[in-house]
Every structure is written in C-alpha cells, then in structure tokens.
PDB file of C-alpha atoms and ligand atoms in Angstrom:
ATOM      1  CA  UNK A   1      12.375  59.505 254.955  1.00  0.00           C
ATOM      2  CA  UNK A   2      13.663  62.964 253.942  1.00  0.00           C
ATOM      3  CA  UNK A   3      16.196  63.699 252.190  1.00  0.00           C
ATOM      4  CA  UNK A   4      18.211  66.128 251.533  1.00  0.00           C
ATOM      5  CA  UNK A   5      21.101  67.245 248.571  1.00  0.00           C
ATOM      6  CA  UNK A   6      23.562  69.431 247.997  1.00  0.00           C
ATOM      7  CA  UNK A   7      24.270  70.492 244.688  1.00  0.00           C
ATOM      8  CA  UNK A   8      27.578  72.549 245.357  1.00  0.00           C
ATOM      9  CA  UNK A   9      28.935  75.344 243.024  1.00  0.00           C
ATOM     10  CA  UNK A  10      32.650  76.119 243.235  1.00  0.00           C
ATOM     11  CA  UNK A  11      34.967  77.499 241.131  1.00  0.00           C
ATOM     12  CA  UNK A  12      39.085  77.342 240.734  1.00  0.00           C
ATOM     13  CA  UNK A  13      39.859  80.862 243.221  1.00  0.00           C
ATOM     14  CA  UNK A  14      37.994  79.063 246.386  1.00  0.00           C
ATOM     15  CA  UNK A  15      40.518  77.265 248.551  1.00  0.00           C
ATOM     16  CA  UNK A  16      40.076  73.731 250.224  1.00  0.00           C
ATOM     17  CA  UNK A  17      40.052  75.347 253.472  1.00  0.00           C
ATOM     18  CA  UNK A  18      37.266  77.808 252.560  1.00  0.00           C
ATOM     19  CA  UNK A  19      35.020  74.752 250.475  1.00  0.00           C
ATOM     20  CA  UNK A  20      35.383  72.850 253.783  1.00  0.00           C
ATOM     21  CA  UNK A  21      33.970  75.887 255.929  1.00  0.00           C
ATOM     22  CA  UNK A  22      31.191  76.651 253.793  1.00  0.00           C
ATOM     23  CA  UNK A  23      29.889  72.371 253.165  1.00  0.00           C
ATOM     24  CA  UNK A  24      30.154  72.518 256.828  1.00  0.00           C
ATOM     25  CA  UNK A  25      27.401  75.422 257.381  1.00  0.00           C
ATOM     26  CA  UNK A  26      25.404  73.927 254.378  1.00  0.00           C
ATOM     27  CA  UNK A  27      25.405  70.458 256.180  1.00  0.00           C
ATOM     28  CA  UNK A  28      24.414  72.154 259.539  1.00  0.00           C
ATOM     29  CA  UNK A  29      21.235  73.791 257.905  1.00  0.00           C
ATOM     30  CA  UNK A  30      19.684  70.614 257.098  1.00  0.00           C
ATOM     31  CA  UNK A  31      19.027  69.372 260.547  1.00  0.00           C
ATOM     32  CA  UNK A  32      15.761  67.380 260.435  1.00  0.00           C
ATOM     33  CA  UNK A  33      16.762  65.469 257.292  1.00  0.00           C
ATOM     34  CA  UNK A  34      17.283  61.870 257.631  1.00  0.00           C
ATOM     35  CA  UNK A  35      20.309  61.862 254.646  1.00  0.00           C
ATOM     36  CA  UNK A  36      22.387  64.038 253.512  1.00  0.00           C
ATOM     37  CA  UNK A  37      24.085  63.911 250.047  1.00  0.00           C
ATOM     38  CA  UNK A  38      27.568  65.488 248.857  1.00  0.00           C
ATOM     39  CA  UNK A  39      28.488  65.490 245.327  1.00  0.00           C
ATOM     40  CA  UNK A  40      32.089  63.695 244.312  1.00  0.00           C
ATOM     41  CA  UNK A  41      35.347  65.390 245.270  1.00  0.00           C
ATOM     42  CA  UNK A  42      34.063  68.061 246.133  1.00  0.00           C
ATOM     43  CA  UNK A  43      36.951  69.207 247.951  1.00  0.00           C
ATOM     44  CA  UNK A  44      39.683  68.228 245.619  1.00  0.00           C
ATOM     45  CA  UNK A  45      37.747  69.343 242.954  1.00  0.00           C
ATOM     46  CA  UNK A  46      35.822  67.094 240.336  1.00  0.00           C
ATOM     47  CA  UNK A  47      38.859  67.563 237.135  1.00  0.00           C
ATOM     48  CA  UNK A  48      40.988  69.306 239.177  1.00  0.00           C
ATOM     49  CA  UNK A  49      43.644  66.365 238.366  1.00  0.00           C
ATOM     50  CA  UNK A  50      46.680  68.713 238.911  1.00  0.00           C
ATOM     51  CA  UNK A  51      45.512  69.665 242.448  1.00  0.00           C
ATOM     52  CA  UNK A  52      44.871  65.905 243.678  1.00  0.00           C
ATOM     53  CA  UNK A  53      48.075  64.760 244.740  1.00  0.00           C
ATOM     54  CA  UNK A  54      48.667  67.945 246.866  1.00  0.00           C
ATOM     55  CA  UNK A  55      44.891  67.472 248.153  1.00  0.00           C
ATOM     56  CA  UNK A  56      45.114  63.972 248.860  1.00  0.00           C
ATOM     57  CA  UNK A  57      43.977  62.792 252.021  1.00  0.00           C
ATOM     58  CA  UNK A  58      43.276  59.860 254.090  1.00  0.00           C
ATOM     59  CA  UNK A  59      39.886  58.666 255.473  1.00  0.00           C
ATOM     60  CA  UNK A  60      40.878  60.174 258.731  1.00  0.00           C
ATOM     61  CA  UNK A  61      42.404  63.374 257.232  1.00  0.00           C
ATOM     62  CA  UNK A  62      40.763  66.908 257.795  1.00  0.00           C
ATOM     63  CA  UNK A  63      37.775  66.357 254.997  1.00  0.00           C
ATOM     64  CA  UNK A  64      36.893  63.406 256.883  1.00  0.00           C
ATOM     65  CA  UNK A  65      37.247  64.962 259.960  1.00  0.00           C
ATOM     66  CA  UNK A  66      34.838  68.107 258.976  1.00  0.00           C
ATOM     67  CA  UNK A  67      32.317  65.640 257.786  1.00  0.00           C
ATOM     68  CA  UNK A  68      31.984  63.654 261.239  1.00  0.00           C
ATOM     69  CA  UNK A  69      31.954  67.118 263.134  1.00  0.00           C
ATOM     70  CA  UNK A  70      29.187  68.190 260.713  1.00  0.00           C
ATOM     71  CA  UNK A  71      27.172  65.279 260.819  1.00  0.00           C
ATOM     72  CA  UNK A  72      27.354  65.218 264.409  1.00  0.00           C
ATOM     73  CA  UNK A  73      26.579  68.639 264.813  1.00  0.00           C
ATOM     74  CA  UNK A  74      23.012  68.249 262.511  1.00  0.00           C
ATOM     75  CA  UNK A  75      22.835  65.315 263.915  1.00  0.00           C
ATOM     76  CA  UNK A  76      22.225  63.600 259.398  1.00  0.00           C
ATOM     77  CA  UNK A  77      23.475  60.467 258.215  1.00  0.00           C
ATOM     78  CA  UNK A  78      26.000  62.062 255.736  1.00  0.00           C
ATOM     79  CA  UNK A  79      26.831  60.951 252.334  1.00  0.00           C
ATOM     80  CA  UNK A  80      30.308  62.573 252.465  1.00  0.00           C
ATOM     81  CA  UNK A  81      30.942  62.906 248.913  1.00  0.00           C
ATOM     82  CA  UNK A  82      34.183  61.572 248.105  1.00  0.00           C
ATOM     83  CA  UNK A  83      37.799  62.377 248.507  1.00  0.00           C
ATOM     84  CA  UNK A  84      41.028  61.593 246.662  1.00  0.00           C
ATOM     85  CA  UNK A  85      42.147  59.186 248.949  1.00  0.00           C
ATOM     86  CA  UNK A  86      45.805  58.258 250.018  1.00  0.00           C
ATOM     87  CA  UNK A  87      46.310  56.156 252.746  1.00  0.00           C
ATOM     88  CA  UNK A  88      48.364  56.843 255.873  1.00  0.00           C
ATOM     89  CA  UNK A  89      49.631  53.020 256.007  1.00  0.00           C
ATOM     90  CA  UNK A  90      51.294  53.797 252.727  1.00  0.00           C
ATOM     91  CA  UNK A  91      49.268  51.152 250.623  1.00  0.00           C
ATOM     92  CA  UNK A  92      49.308  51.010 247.299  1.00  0.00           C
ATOM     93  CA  UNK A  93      47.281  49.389 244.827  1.00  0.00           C
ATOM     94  CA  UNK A  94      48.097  46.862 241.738  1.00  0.00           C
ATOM     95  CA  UNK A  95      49.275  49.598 239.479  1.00  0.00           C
ATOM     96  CA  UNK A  96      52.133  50.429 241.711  1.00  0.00           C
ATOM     97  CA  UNK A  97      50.028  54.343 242.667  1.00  0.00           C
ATOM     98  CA  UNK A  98      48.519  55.325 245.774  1.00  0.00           C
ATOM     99  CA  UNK A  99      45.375  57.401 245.140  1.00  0.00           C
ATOM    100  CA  UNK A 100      41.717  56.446 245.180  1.00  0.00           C
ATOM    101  CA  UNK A 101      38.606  58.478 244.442  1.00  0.00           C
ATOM    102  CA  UNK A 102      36.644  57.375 248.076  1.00  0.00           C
ATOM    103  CA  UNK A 103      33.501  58.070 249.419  1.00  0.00           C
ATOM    104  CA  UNK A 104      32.773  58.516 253.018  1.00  0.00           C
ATOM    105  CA  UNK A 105      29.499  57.494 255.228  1.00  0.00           C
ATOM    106  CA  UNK A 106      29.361  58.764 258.338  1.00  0.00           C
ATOM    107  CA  UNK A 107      26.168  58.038 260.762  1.00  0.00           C
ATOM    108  CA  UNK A 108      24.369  61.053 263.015  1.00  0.00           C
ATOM    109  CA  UNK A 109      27.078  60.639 265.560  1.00  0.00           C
ATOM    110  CA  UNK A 110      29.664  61.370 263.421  1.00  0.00           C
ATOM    111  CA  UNK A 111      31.261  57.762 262.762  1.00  0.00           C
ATOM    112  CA  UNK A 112      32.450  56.319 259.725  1.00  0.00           C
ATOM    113  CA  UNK A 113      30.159  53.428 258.645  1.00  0.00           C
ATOM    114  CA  UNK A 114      31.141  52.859 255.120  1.00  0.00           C
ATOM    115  CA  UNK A 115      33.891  53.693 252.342  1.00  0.00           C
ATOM    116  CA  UNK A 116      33.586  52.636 248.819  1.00  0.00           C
ATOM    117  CA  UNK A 117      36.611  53.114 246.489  1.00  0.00           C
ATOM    118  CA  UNK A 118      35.217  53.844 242.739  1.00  0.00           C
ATOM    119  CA  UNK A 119      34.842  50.914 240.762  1.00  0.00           C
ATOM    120  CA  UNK A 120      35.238  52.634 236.955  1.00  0.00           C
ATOM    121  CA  UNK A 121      38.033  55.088 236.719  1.00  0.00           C
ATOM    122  CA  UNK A 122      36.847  57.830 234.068  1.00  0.00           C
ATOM    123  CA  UNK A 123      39.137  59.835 231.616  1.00  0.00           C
ATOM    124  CA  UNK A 124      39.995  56.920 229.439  1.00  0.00           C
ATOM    125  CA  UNK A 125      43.757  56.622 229.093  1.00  0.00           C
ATOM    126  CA  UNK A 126      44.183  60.168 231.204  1.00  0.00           C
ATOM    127  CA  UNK A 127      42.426  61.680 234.176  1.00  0.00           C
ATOM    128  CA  UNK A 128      41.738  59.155 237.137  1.00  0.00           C
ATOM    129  CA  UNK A 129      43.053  56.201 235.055  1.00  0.00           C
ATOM    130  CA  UNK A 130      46.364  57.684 234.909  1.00  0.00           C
ATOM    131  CA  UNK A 131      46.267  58.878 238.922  1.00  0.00           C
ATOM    132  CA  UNK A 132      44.264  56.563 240.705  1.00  0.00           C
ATOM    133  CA  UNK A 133      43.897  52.643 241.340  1.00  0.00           C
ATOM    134  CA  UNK A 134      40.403  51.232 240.874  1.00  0.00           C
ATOM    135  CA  UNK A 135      38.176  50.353 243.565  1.00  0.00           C
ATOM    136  CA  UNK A 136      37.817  46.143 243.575  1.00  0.00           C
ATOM    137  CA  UNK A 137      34.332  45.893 246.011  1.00  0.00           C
ATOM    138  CA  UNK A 138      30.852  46.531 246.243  1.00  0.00           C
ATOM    139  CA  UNK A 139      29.802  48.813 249.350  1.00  0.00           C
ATOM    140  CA  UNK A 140      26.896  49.962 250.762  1.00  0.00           C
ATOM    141  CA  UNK A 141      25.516  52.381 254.000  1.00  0.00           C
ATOM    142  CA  UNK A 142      22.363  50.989 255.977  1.00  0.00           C
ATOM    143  CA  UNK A 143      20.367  54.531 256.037  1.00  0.00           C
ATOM    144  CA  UNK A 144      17.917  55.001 259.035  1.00  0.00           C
ATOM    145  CA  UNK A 145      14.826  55.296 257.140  1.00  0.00           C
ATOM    146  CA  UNK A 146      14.198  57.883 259.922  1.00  0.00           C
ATOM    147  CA  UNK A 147      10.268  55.552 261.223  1.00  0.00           C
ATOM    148  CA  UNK A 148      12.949  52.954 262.905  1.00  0.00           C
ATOM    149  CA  UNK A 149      13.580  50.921 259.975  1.00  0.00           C
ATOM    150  CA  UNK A 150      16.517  51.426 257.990  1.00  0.00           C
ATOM    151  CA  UNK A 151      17.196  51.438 253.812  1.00  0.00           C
ATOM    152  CA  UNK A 152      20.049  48.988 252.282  1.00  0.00           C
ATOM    153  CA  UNK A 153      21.996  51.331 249.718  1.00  0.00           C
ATOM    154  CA  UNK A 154      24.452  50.601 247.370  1.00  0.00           C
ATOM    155  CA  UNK A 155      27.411  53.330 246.853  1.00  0.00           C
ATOM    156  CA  UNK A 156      28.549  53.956 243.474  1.00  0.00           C
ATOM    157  CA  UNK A 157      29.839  57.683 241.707  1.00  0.00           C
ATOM    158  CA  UNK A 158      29.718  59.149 239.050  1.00  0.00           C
ATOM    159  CA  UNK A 159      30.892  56.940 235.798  1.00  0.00           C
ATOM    160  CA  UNK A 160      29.941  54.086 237.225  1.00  0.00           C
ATOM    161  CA  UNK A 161      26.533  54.949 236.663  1.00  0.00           C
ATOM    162  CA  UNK A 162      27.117  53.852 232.620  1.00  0.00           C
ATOM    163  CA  UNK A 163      27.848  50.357 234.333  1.00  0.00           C
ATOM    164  CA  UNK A 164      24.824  49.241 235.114  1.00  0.00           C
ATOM    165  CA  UNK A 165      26.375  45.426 236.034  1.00  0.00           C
ATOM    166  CA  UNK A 166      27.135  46.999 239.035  1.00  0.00           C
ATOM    167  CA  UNK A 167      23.471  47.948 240.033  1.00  0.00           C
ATOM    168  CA  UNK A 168      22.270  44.557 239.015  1.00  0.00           C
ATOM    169  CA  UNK A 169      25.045  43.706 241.428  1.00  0.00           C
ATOM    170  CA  UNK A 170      23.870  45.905 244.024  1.00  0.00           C
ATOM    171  CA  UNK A 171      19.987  44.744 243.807  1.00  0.00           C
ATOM    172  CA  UNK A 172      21.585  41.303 243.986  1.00  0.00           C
ATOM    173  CA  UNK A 173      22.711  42.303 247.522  1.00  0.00           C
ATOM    174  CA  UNK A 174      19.735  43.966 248.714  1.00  0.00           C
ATOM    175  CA  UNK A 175      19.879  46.950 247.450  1.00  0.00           C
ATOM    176  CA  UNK A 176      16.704  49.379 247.498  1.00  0.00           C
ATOM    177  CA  UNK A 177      18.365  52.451 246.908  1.00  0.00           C
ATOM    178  CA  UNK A 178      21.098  53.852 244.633  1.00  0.00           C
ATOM    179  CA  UNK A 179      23.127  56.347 246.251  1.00  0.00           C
ATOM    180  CA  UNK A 180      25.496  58.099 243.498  1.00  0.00           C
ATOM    181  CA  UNK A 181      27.304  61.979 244.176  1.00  0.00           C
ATOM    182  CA  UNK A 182      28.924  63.230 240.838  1.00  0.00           C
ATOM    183  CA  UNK A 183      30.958  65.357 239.288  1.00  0.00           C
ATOM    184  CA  UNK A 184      29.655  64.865 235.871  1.00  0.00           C
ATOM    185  CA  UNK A 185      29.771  67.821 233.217  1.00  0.00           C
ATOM    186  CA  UNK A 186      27.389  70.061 231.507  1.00  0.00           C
ATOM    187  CA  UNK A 187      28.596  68.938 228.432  1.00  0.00           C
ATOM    188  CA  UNK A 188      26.858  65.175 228.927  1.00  0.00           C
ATOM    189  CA  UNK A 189      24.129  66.227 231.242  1.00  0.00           C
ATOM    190  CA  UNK A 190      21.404  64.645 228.978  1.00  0.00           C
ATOM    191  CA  UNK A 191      23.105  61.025 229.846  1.00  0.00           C
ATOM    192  CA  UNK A 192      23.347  61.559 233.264  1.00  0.00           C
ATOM    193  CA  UNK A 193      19.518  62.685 233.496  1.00  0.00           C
ATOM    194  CA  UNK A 194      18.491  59.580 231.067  1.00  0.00           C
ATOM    195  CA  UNK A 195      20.957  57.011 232.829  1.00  0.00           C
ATOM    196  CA  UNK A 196      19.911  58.018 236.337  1.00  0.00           C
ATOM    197  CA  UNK A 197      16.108  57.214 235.258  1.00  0.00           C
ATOM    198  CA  UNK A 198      17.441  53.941 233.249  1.00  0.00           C
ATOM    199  CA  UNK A 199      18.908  52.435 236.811  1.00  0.00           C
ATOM    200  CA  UNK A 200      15.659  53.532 238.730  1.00  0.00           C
ATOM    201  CA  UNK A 201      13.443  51.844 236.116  1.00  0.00           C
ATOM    202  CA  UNK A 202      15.751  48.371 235.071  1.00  0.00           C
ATOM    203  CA  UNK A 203      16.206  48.037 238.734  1.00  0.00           C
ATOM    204  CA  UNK A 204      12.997  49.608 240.805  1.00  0.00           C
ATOM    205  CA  UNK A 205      15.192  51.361 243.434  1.00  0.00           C
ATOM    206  CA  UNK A 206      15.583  54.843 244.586  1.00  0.00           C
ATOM    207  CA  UNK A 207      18.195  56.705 243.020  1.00  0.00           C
ATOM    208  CA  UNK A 208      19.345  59.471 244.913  1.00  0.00           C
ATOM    209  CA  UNK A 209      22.003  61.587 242.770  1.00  0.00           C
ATOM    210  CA  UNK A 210      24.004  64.591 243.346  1.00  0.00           C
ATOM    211  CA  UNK A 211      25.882  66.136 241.053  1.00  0.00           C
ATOM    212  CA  UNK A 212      28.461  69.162 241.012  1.00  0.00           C
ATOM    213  CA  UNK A 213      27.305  72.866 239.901  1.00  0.00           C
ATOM    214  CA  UNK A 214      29.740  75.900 238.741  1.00  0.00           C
ATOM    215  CA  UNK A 215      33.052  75.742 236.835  1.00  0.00           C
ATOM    216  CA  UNK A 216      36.061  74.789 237.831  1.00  0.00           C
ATOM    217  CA  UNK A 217      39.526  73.205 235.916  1.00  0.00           C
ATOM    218  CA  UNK A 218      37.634  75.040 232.512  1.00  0.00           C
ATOM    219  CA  UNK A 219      34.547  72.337 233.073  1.00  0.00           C
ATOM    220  CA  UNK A 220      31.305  73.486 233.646  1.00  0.00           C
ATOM    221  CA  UNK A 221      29.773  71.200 235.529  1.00  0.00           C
ATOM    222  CA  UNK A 222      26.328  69.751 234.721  1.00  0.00           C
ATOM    223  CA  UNK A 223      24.093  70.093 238.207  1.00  0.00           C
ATOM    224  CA  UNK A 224      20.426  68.504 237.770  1.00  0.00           C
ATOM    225  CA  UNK A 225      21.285  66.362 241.255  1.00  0.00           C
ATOM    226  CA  UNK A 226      17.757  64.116 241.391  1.00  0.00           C
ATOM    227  CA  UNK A 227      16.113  61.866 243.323  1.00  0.00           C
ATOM    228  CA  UNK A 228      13.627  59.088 241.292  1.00  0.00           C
ATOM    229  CA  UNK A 229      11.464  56.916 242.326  1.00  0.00           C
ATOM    230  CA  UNK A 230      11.702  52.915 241.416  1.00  0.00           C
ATOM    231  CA  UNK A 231       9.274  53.792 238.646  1.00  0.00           C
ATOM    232  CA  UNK A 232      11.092  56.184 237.363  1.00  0.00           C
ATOM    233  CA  UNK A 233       9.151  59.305 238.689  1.00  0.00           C
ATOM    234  CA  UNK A 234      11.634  62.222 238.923  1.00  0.00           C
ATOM    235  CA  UNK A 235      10.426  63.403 242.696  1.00  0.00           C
ATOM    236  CA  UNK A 236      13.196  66.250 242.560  1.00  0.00           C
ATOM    237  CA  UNK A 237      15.546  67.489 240.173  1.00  0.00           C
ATOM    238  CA  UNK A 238      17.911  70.465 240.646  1.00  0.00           C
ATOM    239  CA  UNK A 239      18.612  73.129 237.860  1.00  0.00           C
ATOM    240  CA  UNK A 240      22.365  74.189 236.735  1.00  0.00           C
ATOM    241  CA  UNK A 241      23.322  76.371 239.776  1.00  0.00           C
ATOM    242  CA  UNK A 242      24.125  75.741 243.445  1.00  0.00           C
ATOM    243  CA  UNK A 243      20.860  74.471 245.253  1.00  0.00           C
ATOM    244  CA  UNK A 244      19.907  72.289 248.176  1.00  0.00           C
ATOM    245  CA  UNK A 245      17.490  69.724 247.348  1.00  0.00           C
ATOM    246  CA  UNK A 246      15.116  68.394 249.880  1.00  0.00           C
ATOM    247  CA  UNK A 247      12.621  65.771 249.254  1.00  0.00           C
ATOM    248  CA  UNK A 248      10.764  63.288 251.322  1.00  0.00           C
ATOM    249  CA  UNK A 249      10.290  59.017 249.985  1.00  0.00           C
ATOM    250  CA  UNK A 250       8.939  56.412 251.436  1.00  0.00           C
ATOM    251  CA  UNK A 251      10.648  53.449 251.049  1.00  0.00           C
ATOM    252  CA  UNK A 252       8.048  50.994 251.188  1.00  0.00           C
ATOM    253  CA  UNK A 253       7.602  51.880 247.738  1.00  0.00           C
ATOM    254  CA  UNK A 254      10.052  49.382 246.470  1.00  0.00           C
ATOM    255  CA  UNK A 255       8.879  46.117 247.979  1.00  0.00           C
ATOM    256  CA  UNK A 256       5.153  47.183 247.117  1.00  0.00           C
ATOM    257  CA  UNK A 257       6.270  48.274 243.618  1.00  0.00           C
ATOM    258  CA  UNK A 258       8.025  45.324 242.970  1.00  0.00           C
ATOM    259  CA  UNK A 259       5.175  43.044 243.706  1.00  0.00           C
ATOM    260  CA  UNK A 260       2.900  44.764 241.752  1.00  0.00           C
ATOM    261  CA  UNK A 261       5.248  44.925 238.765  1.00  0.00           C
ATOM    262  CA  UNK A 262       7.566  41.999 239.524  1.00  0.00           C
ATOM    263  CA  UNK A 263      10.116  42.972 236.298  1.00  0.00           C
ATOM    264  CA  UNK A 264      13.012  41.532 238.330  1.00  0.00           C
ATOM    265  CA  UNK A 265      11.672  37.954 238.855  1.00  0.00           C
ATOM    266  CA  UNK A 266      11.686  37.643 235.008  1.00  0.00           C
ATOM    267  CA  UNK A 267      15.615  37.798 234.304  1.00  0.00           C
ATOM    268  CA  UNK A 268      17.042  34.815 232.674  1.00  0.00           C
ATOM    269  CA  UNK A 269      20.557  34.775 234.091  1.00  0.00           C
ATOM    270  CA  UNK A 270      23.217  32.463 232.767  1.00  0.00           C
ATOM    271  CA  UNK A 271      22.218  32.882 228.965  1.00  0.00           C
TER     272      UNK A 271
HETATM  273  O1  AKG B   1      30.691  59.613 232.172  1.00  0.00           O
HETATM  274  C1  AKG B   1      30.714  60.838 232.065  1.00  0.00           C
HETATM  275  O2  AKG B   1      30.277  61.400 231.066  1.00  0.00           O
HETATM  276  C2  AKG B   1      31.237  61.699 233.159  1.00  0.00           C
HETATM  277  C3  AKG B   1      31.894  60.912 234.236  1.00  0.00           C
HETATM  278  C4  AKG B   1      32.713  61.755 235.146  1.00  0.00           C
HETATM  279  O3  AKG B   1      32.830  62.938 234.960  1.00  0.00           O
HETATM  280  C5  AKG B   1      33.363  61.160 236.325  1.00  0.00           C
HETATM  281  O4  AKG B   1      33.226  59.971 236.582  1.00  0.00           O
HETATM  282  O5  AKG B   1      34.056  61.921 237.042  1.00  0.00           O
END
C-alpha cells in the first residue's frame, strides 16, 4: 500500500483561493499512490482563528469541491485534511455556535465517504473552544489497501492525539490504522513525535500523520508528518519544511504483529 503525505508550508500573504490551486497540483502529482494525506485546516489556516468564520465552509463548499475534483483527477483515496465547517442546513451544535473543525474522505472517484468532526477542541478556554462545537462520534475511512483488500482507519486530528481513549476506542472498532493530519506547532514538536510513536506502540496500528510546515498567525508550525509502523518503527518522517512524503506498508503487518506479540489480549478492562 503506498502512501503518500503532504506536509504543506503556507504562510499569512497566500490567499484561500491560491492554497486551493496549489494542494490541487500537489494532489495531482501523486498519482500511483493508494492514500493521500492533507494536514488540518489547511485552507483556513491551522490558528488562523480570526479568518475562520469568513472561511467557513460546508462539506459541499468549494474546499470540498477541489478535493473530489483532485482526487478524481489522480485517481487517490484522499485524506482531505480538514475544514472549518458550517453547515448549509443552518445546524448548530449544544453550545448554541455553528462551526466545526471537519475532515473530509473522499474515494478515487471523487465521493465523499467519511467526515469526522474533532472530538477535543484545543486552545483551552480560547481558540477552537471558544469558536467551534465538539465533534460527539467516532469515524473512520475503509482505505483500498491498493492488492484488493482494504484497511479499517480510524480519523482523529491533531489534539486528539494526547487522548489516547479514543485510539483504544478506535482499535475497539477495528481499527488497524491511525489516520491523524495536524496543525501542531514547532514549539511542542517533541510531543507530537513521542505521542505519535506512543499510539503506534500501546495500540500496534499504523499511524499515518501529517502535520503543517511554515508560519502563519505568528506560529511556526512543527512539520515532522510520519508514518510508524505498529511496532513503533518510524518508516518516514518529514523535516521542518514543505515536503511530500511517500512511503509504501503492508498492512498485514498488524494482524501478524499482533499474534506474535499479542499486548492487546492482556488488558484488564473494567478495573
Ligand atoms: O496539543 C498540542 O500541543 C497542539 C494541538 C493543536 O495545535 C491543535 O489541535 O490544533
């Protein structure tokens, strides 16, 4: 199965329109991949909180719509990233607001086979707290494991990879693979690297991460996008900058791994 990331740079002077352009000519160039990862909000912009309500969008706005035209043009399972969300139906959550932070799946034909609304809001009392409702369910994407099988992977971003409930969750579902785009900062970089291992290891999946590079809203952002393996072999790891990681797994990995080294049978649940 090959796989393929993109660690985008941007900065504050690129518009939306422009981003959208240039994801869609770095999604075209990976043709032959069997997924295709975007990094969280990419459009919007990762802390670009002042920009979100004016770049809000729904799941059938123009992001969304760029994302099925590229995937069907490569002809990738896409990973869309995520958008700030706001539905056309005019829903609104239990806080009373009417932004999400939502990722989009799209298959090689373009359609939309899975959302997932982020579970953990980050910024504490500010940032998406403040702006956004919380996503309330699991998701996942069944990815064509490109020999006519297909992978069961569970959607998360960003901060809710210091939850790791949620992958236990996941694994409880079926999960073999962890897929997680990011806008995490430079500043923390260490804990992204460490966690990312942490939920390969605990829960002997894939974990296929990409993260943000550049600056933008006065945050450097952190890059090292990876993809480890369920023993916690780093297979690829991006530096700082913008780069387009492409890797190749095979997923049989975690069923054999997990009978040879059968951690998960072990739990004691309900302690
Ligand atoms: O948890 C962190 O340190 C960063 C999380 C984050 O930047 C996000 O969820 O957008």
């Amino acid at each position: 199965m090959r796989i393929a990331l993109i660690q985008l740079a941007y900065g504050d002077e690129e518009s939306l329109e422009a981003r959208t352009e240039r994801i869609a000519e770095l999604v075209g160039a990976q043709r032959g991949h069997d997924l295709v990862v975007l990094p969280e909000l990419w459009a919007p912009g990762g802390f670009s909180y002042r920009d979100w309500e004016q770049r809000a969008q729904d799941t059938t706005g123009a992001v969304a719509r760029a994302l099925a035209d590229a995937a069907r043009a490569a002809g990738v399972f896409l990973h869309g990233g995520s958008i700030v969300e706001r539905p056309a139906s005019g829903e609104k959550g239990p806080e009373g607001k009417s932004l999400w932070n939502t990722s989009i799946v799209l298959d090689a034909g373009g359609a939309q086979v899975a959302t997932y609304r982020k579970i953990h809001r980050f910024g504490f009392a500010g940032g998406e707290p403040k702006l956004m409702e919380a996503g309330e369910s699991l998701a996942f994407a069944d990815i064509p494991d490109g020999a006519g099988g297909s992978v069961h992977a569970g959607l998360s971003t960003c901060y809710d990879l210091r939850f790791p409930e949620l992958y236990r969750a996941q694994v409880d579902q079926g999960a073999t693979m962890f897929v997680i785009p990011a806008a995490w900062p430079m500043a923390r970089v260490e804990h992204w690297s460490l966690l990312l291992r942490a939920r390969a290891i605990e829960d002997q999946c894939f974990v296929v991460a990409c993260n943000t590079a550049g600056t933008h809203a006065r945050t450097p952002m952190g890059g090292h996008s990876a993809v480890i393996a369920p023993t916690g072999e780093v297979l690829a790891e991006a530096g700082d900058g913008e780069q387009v990681l492409s890797v190749e797994i095979d997923p049989a990995e975690v069923p054999a791994y997990r009978s040879a080294f059968p951690v998960l049978d072990d739990r004691r649940l309900g302690l």
